[in-house]
mmCIF file of C-alpha atoms and ligand atoms in Angstrom:
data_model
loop_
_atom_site.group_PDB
_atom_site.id
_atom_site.type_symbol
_atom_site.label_atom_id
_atom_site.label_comp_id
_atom_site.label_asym_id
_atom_site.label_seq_id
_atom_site.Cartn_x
_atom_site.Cartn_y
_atom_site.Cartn_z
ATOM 1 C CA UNK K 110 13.498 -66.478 66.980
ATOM 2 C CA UNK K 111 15.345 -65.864 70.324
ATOM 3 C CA UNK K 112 13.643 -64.238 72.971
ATOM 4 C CA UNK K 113 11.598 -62.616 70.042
ATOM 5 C CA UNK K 114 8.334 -61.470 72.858
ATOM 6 C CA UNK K 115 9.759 -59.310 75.757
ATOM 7 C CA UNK K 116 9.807 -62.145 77.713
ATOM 8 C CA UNK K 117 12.453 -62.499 80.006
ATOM 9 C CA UNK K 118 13.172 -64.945 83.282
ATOM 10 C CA UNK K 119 11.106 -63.980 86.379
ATOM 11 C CA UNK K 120 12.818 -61.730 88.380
ATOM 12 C CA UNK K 121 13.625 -62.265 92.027
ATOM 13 C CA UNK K 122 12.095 -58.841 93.051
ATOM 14 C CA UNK K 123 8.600 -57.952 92.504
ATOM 15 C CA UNK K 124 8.057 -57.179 88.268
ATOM 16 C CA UNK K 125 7.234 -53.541 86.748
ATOM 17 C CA UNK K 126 8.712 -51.251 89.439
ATOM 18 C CA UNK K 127 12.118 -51.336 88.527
ATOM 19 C CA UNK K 128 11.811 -53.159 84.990
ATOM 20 C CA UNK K 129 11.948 -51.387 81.660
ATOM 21 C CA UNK K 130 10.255 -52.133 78.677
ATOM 22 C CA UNK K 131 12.177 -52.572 75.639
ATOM 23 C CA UNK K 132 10.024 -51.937 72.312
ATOM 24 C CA UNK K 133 9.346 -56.009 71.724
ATOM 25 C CA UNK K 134 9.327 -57.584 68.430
ATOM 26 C CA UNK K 135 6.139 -59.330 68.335
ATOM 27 C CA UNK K 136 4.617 -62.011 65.915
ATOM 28 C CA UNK K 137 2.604 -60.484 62.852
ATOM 29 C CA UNK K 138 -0.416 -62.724 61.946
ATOM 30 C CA UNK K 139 -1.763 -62.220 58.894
ATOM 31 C CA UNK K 140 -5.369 -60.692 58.633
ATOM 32 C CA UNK K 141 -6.317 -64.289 56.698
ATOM 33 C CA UNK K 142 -5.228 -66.606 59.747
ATOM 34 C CA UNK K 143 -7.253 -64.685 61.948
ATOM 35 C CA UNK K 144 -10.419 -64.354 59.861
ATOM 36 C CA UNK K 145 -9.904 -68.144 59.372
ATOM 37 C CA UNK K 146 -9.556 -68.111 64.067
ATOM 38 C CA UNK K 147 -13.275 -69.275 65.506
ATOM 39 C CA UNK K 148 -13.758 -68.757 69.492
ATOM 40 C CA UNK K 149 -16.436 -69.480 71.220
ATOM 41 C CA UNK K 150 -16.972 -67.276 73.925
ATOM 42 C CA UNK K 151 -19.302 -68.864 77.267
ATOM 43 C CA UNK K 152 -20.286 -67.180 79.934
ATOM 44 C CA UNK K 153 -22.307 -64.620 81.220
ATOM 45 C CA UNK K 154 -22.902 -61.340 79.769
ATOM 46 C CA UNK K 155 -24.637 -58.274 80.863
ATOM 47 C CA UNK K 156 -24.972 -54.634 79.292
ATOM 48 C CA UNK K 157 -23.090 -51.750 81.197
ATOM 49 C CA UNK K 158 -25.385 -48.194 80.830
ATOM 50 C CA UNK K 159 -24.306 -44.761 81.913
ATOM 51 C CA UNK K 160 -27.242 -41.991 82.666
ATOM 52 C CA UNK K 161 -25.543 -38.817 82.277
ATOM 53 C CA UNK K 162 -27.410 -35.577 83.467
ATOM 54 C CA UNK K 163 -27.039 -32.697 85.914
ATOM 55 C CA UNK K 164 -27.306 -32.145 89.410
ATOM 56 C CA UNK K 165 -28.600 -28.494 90.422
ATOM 57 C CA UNK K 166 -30.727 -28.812 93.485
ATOM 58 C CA UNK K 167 -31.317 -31.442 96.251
ATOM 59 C CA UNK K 168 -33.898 -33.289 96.863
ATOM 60 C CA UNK K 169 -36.778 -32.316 99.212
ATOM 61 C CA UNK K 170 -37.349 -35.869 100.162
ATOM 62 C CA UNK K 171 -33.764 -37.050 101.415
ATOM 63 C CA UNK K 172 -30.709 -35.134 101.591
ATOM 64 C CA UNK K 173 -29.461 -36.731 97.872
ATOM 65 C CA UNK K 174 -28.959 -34.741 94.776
ATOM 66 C CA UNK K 175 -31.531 -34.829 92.072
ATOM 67 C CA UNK K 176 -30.282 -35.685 88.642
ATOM 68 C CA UNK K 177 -31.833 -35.088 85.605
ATOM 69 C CA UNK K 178 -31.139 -37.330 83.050
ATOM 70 C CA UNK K 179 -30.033 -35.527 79.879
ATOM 71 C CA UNK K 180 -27.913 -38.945 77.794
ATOM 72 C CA UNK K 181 -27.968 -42.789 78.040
ATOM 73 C CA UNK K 182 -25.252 -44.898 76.983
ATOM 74 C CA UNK K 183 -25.319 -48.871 76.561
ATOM 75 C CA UNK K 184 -22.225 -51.258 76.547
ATOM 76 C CA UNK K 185 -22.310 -54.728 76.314
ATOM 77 C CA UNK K 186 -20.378 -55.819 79.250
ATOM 78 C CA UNK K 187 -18.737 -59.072 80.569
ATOM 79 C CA UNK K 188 -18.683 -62.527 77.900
ATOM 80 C CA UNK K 189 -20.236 -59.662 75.579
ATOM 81 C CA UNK K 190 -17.336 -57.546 75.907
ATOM 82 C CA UNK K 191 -15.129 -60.494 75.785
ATOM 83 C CA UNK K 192 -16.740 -61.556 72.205
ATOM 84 C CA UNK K 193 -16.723 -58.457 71.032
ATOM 85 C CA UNK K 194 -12.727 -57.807 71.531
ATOM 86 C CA UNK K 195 -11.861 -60.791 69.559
ATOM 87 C CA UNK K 196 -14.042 -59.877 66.483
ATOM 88 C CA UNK K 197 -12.352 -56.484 66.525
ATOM 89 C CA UNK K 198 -9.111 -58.238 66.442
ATOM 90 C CA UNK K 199 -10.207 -59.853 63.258
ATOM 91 C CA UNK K 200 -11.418 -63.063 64.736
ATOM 92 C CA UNK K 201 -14.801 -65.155 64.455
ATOM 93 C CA UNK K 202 -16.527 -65.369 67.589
ATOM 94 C CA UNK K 203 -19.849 -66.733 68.989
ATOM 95 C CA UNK K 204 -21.513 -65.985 71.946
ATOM 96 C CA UNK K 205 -23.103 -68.337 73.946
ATOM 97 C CA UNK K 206 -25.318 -66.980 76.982
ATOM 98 C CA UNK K 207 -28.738 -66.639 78.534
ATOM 99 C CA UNK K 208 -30.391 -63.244 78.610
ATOM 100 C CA UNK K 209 -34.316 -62.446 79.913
ATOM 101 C CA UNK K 210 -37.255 -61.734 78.200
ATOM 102 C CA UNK K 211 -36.311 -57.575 79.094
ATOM 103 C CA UNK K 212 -35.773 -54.276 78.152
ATOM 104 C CA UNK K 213 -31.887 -55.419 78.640
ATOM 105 C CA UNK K 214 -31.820 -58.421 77.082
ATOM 106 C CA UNK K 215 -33.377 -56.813 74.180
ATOM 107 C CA UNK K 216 -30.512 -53.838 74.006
ATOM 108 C CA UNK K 217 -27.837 -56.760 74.316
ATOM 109 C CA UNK K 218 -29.067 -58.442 71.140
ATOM 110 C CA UNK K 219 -29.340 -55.102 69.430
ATOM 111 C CA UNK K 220 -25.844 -54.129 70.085
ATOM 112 C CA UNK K 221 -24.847 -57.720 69.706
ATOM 113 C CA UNK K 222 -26.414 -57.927 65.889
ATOM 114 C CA UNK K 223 -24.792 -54.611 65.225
ATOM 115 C CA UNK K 224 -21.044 -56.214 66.950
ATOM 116 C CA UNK K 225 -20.364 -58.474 64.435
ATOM 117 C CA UNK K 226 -20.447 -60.996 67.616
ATOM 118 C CA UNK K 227 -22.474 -64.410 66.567
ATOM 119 C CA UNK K 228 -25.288 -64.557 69.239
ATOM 120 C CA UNK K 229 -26.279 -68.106 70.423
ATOM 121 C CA UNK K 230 -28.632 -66.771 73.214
ATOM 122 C CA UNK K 231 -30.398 -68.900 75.763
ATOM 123 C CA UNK K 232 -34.044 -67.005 76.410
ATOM 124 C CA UNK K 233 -35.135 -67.260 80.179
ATOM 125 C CA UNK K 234 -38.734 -65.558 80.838
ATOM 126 C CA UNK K 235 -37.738 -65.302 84.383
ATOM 127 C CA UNK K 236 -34.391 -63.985 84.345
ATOM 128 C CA UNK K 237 -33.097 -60.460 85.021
ATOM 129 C CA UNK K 238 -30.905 -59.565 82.353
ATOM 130 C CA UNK K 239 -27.287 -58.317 84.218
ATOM 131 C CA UNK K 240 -27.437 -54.756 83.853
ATOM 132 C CA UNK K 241 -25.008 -52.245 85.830
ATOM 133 C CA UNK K 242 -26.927 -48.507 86.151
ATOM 134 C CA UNK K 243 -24.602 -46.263 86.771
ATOM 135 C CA UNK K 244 -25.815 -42.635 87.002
ATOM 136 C CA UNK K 245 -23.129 -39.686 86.696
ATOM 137 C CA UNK K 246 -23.033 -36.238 86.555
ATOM 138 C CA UNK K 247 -19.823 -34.184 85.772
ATOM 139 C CA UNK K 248 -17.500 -37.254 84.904
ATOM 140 C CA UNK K 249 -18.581 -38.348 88.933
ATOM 141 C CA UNK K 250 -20.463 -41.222 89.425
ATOM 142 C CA UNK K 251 -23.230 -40.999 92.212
ATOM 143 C CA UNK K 252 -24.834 -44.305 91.842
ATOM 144 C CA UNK K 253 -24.432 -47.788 90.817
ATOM 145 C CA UNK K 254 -27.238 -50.054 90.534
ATOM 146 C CA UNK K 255 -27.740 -53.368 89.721
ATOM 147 C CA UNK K 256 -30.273 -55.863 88.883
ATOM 148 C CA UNK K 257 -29.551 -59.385 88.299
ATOM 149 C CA UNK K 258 -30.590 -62.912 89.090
ATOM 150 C CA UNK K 259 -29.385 -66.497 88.409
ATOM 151 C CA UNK K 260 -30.868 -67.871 85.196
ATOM 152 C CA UNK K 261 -33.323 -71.046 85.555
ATOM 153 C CA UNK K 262 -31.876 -74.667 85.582
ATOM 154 C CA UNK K 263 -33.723 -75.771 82.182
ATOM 155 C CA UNK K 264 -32.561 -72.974 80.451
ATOM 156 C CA UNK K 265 -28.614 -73.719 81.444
ATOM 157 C CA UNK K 266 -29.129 -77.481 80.414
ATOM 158 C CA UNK K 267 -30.429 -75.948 76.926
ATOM 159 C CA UNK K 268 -27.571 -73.774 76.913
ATOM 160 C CA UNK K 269 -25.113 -77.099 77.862
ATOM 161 C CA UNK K 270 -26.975 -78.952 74.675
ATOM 162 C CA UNK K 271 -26.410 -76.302 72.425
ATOM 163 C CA UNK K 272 -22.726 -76.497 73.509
ATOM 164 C CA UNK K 273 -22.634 -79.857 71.895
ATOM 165 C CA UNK K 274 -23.714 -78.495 69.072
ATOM 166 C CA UNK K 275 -21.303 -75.711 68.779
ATOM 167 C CA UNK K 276 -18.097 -77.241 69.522
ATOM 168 C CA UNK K 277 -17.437 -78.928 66.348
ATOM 169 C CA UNK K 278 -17.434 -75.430 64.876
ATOM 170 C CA UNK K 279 -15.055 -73.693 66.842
ATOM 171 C CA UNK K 280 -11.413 -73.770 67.266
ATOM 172 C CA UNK K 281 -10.807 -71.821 70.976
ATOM 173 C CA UNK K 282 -13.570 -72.261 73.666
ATOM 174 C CA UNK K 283 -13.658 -69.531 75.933
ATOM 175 C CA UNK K 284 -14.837 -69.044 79.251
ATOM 176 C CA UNK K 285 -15.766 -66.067 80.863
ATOM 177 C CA UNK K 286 -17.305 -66.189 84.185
ATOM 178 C CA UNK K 287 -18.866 -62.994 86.300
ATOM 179 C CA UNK K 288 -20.173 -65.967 88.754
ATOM 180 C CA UNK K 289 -23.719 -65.149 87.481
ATOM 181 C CA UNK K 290 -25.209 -68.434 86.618
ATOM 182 C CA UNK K 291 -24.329 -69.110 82.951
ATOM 183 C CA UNK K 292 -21.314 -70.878 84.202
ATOM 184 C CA UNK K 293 -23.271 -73.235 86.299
ATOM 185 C CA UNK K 294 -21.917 -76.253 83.745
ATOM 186 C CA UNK K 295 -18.713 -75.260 83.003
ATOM 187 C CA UNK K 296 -17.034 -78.533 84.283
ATOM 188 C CA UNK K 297 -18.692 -80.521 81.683
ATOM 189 C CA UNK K 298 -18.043 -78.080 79.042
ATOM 190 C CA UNK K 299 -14.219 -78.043 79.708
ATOM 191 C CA UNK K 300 -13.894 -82.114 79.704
ATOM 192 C CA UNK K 301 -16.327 -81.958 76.155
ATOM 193 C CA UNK K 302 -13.864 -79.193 75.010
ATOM 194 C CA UNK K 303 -10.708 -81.463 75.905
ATOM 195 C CA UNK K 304 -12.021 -84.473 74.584
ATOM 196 C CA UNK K 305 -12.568 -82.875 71.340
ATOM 197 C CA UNK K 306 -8.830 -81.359 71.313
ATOM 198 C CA UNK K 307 -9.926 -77.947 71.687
ATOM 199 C CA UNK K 308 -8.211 -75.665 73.551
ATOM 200 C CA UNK K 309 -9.808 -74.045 76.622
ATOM 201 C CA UNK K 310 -9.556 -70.725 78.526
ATOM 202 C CA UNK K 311 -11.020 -69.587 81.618
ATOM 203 C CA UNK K 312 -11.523 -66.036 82.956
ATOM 204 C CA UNK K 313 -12.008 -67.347 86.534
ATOM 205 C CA UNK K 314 -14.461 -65.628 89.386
ATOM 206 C CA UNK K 315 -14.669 -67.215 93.044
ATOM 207 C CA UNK K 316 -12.958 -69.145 95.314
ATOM 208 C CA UNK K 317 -13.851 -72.519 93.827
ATOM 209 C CA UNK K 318 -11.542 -73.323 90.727
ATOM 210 C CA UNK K 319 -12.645 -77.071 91.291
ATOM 211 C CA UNK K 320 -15.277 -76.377 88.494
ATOM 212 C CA UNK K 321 -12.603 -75.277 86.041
ATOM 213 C CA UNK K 322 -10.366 -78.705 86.577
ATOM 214 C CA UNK K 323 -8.390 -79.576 83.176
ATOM 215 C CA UNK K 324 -8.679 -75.997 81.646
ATOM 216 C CA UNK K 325 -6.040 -75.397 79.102
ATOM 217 C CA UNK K 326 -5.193 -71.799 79.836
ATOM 218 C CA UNK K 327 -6.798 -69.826 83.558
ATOM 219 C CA UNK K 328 -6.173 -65.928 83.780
ATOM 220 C CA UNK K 329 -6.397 -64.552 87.236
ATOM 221 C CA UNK K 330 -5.585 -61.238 88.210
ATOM 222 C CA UNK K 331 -4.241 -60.976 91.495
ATOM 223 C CA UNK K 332 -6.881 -60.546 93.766
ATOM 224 C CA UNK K 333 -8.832 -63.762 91.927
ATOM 225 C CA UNK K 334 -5.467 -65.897 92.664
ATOM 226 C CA UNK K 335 -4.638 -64.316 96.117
ATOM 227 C CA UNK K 336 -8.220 -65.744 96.696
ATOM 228 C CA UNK K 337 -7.579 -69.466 95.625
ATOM 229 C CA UNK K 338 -3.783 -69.770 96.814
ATOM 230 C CA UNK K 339 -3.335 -66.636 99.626
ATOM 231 C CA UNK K 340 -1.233 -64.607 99.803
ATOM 232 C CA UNK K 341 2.713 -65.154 98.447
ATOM 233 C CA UNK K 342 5.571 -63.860 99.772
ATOM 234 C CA UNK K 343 8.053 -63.751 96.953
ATOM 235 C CA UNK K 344 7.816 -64.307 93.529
ATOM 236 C CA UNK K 345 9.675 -67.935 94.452
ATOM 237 C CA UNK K 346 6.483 -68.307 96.928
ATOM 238 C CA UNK K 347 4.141 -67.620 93.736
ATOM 239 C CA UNK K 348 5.701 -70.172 91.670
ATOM 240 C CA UNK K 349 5.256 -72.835 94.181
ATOM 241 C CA UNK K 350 2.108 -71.989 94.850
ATOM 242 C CA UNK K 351 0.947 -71.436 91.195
ATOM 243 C CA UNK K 352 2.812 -75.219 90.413
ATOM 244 C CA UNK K 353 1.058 -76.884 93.047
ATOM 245 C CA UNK K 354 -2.604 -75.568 92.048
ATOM 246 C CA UNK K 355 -2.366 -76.142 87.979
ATOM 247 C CA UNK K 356 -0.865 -79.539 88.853
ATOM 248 C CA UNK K 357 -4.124 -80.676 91.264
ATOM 249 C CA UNK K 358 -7.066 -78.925 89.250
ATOM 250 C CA UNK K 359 -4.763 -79.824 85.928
ATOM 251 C CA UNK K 360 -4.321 -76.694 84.256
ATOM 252 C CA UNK K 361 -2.324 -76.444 81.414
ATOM 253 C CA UNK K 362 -1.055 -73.059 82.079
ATOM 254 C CA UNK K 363 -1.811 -69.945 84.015
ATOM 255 C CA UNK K 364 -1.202 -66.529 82.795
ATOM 256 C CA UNK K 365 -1.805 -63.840 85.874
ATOM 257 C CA UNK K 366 -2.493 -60.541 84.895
ATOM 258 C CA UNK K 367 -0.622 -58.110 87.021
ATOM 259 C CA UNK K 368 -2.479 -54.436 86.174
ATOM 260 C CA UNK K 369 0.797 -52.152 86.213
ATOM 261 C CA UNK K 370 3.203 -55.010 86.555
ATOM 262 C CA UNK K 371 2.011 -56.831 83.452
ATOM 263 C CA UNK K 372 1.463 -60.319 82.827
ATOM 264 C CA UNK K 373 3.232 -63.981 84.300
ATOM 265 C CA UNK K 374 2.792 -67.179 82.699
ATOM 266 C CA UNK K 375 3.694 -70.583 84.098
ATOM 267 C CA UNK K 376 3.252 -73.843 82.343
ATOM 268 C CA UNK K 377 5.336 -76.711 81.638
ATOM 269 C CA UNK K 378 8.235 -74.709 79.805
ATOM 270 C CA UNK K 379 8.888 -72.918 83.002
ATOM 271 C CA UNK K 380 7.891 -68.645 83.972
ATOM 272 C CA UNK K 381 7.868 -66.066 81.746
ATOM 273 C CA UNK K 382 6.699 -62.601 82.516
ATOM 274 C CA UNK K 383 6.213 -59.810 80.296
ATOM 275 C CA UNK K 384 6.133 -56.186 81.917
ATOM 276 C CA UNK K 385 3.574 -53.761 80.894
ATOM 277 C CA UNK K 386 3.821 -51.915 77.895
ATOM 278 C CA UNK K 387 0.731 -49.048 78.399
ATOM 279 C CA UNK K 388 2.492 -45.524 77.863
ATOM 280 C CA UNK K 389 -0.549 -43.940 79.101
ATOM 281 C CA UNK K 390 -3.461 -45.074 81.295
ATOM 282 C CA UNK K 391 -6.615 -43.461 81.102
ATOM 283 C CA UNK K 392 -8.757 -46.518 82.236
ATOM 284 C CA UNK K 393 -8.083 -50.191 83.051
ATOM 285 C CA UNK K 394 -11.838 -51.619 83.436
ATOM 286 C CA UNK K 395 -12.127 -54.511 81.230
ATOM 287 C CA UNK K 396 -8.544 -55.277 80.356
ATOM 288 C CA UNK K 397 -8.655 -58.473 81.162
ATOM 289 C CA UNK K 398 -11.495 -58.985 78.801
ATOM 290 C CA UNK K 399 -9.139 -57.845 75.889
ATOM 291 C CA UNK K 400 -6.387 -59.766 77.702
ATOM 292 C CA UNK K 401 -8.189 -63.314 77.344
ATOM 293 C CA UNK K 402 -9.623 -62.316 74.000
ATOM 294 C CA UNK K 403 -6.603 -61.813 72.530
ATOM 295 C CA UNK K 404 -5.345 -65.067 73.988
ATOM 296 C CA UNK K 405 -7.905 -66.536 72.235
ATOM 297 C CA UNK K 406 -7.905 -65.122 68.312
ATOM 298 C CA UNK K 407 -4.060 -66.137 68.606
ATOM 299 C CA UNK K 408 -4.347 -69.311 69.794
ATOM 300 C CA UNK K 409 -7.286 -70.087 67.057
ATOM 301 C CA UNK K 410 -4.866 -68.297 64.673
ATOM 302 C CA UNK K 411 -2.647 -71.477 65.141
ATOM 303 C CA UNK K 412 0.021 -68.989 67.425
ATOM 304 C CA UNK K 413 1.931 -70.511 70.188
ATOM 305 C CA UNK K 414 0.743 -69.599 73.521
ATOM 306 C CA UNK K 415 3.882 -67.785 74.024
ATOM 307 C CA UNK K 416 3.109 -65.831 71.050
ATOM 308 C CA UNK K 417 0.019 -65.119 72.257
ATOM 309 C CA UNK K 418 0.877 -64.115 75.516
ATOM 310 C CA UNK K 419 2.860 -61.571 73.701
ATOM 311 C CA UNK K 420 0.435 -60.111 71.284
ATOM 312 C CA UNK K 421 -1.895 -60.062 74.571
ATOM 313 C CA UNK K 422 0.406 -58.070 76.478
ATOM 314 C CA UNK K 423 0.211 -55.419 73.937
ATOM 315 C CA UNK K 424 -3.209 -55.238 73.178
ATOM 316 C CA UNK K 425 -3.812 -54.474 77.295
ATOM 317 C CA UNK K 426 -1.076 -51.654 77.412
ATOM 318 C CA UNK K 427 -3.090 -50.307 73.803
ATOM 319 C CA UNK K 428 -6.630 -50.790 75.797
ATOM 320 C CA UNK K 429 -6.077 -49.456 79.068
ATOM 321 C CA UNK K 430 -4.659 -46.269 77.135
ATOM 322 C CA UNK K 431 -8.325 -45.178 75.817
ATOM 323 C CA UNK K 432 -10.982 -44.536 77.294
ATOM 324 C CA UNK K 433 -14.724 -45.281 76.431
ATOM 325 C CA UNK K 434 -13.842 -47.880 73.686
ATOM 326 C CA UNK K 435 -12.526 -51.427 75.141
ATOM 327 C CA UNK K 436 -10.947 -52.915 72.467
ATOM 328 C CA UNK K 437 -8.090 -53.173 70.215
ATOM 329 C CA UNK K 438 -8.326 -53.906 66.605
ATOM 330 C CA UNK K 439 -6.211 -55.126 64.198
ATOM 331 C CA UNK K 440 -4.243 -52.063 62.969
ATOM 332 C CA UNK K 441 -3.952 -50.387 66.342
ATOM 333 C CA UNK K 442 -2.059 -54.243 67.526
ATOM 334 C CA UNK K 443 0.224 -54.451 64.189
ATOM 335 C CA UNK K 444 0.912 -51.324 63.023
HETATM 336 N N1 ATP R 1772 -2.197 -49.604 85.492
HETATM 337 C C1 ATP R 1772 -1.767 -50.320 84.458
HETATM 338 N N2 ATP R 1772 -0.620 -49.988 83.819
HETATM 339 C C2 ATP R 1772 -0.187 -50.697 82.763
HETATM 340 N N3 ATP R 1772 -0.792 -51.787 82.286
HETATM 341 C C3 ATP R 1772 -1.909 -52.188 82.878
HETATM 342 C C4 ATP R 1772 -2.462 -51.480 83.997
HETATM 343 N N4 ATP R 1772 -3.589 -52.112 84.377
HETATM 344 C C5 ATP R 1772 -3.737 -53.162 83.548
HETATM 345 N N5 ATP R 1772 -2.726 -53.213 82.644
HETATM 346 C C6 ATP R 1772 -2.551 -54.236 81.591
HETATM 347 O O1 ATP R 1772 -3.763 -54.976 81.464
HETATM 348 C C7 ATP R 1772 -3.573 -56.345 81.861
HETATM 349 C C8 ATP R 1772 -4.790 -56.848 82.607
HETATM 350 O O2 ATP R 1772 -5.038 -56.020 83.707
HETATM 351 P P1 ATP R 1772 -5.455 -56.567 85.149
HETATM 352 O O3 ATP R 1772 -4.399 -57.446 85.656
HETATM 353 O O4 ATP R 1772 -5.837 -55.386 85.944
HETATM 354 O O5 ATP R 1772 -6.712 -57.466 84.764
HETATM 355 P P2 ATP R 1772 -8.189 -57.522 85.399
HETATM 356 O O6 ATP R 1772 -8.130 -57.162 86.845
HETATM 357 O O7 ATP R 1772 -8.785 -58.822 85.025
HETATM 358 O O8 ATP R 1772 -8.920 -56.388 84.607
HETATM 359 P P3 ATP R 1772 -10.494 -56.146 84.534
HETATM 360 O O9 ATP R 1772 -11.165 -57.200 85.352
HETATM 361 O O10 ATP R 1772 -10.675 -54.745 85.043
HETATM 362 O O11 ATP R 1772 -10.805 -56.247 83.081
HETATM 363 C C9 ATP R 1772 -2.299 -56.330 82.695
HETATM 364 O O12 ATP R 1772 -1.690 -57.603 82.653
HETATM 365 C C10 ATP R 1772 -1.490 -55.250 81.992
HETATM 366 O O13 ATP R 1772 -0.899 -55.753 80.813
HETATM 367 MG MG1 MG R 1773 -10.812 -59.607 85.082
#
């Protein structure tokens, strides 16, 4: 099929602004093929709650507003999320993480068992499950807090044995990494991955892509690659850049995300960018997470990562136009 995803050369002048966005003709996968996909999904996960309440008077300790709590809502955020997005595609996934011996940890496997998402959890007595507190009150938010620590060093070398285990069973390994811990062995999971011929892709965090040498498939967003190769000048500057990096940590391919200016991949077969597709956007947290899922469920679907790239594309500019709900399933991305 010519040109059959949207895709067209890299532009000389920054993508999006001026580009239009011709309806593309995307692949249709049957519902079988990606029943049939299996990703495993590594990383570290952490449950996202909302207090909701309202303010009416300040406090007579501190000049703050007091809010009373009136609704809770719970999430599962980060490698959850991820897992979560590629089951709602259609797709088998499994979930491997450590969570504590907590109130969160407990929620997580609740909303886990209810995701559809299969949970290979790591238990750590010690460890503060990731949660992100975030207390609002008429659609503001006041507060954010966090609690989180790094999970203990037995407990990630279970989690690396159980790996083993898992990989035989799995077509896509995934990695998503919030630079929390449960990453800590992620070099030695990529070279067990490639050594078994599975395909590998990393949702990158930090300045130190060292640790994610000979992933098939890394998917910065801007900031995360600004932060590993500076700053680029032109798009011409960016491919340079971009070549040089995948060819010393030996990446297969890169795919950036580009919020509003949509998505670039380089590999081998050259650039190909594919420009945003949202008609609306009501809210863009966790796009990537649908973007790398997606990636995922097609490439264990047996798609091309062109293909998938594609497909990936449009599930973001369906995601980022809803709010609440982060992620796309199968009707919404082939109807
Ligand atoms: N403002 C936007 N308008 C249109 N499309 C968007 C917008 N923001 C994001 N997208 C779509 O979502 C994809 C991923 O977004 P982005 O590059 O912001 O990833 P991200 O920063 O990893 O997201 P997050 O970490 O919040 O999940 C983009 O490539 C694009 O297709
Ligand atoms: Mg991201």
């Amino acid at each position: 099929m010519p040109n059959p995803l949207n895709f067209r050369p890299m532009p000389e002048t920054t993508p999006g602004a001026a580009a239009s966005t011709p309806a593309p003709q995307l692949t249709v996968v049957p519902r079988e093929r990606l029943a049939a996909a299996r990703v495993l999904v590594v990383g570290d996960v952490m449950l996202d709650r909302y207090w909701f309440g309202d303010v009416n008077r300040i406090s007579p300790e501190a000049p703050v507003p007091v809010v009373l709590v009136q609704r809770q809502e719970d999430r599962l955020g980060g490698a959850a999320n991820v897992a979560r997005n590629a089951v709602a595609l259609g797709a088998q996934a499994g979930l491997l993480c450590v969570v504590g011996h907590d109130e969160p940890g407990e929620r997580i496997v609740q909303l886990l068992n209810e995701s559809g998402v299969k949970p290979y959890l790591e238990r750590d007595p010690a460890l503060l499950t990731t949660i992100k507190l975030r207390v609002l009150s008429r659609q503001q938010q006041l507060l954010r807090v966090d609690f989180e620590n790094s999970p203990a060093h037995e407990v990630l070398l279970a989690g690396l044995a159980r790996f083993d285990e898992l990989l035989p069973s799995h077509d896509v390994i995934l990695m998503s990494d919030y630079a929390k811990g449960g990453l800590t062995h992620v070099t030695q999971m990529i070279s067990k991955a490639n050594a078994a011929g599975k395909p590998v892709l990393v949702d990158p965090k930090g300045d130190d892509w060292e640790r994610y040498r000979g992933a098939t498939l890394i998917t910065p967003n801007r900031a995360e690659l600004r932060e590993v190769v500076g700053q680029w000048k032109s798009e011409e500057d960016l491919l340079a850049r971009v070549t040089k990096l995948r060819t010393d940590l030996e990446f297969k391919a890169l795919l950036l995300t580009r919020s509003e200016e949509g998505m670039t991949l380089f590999s081998d077969d050259g650039v190909l960018h594919a420009s945003a597709v949202a008609r609306e956007v009501y809210d863009v947290s966790g796009a990537g997470d649908t973007v790398i899922a997606t990636l995922a469920a097609m490439l264990g679907a047996g798609l091309t990562l062109v293909e998938a790239v594609g497909l990936a594309n449009r599930a973001a500019g369906i995601v980022v136009g809803k709010l609440g709900t982060a992620t796309v399933d199968y009707d919404e991305l082939f109807h």
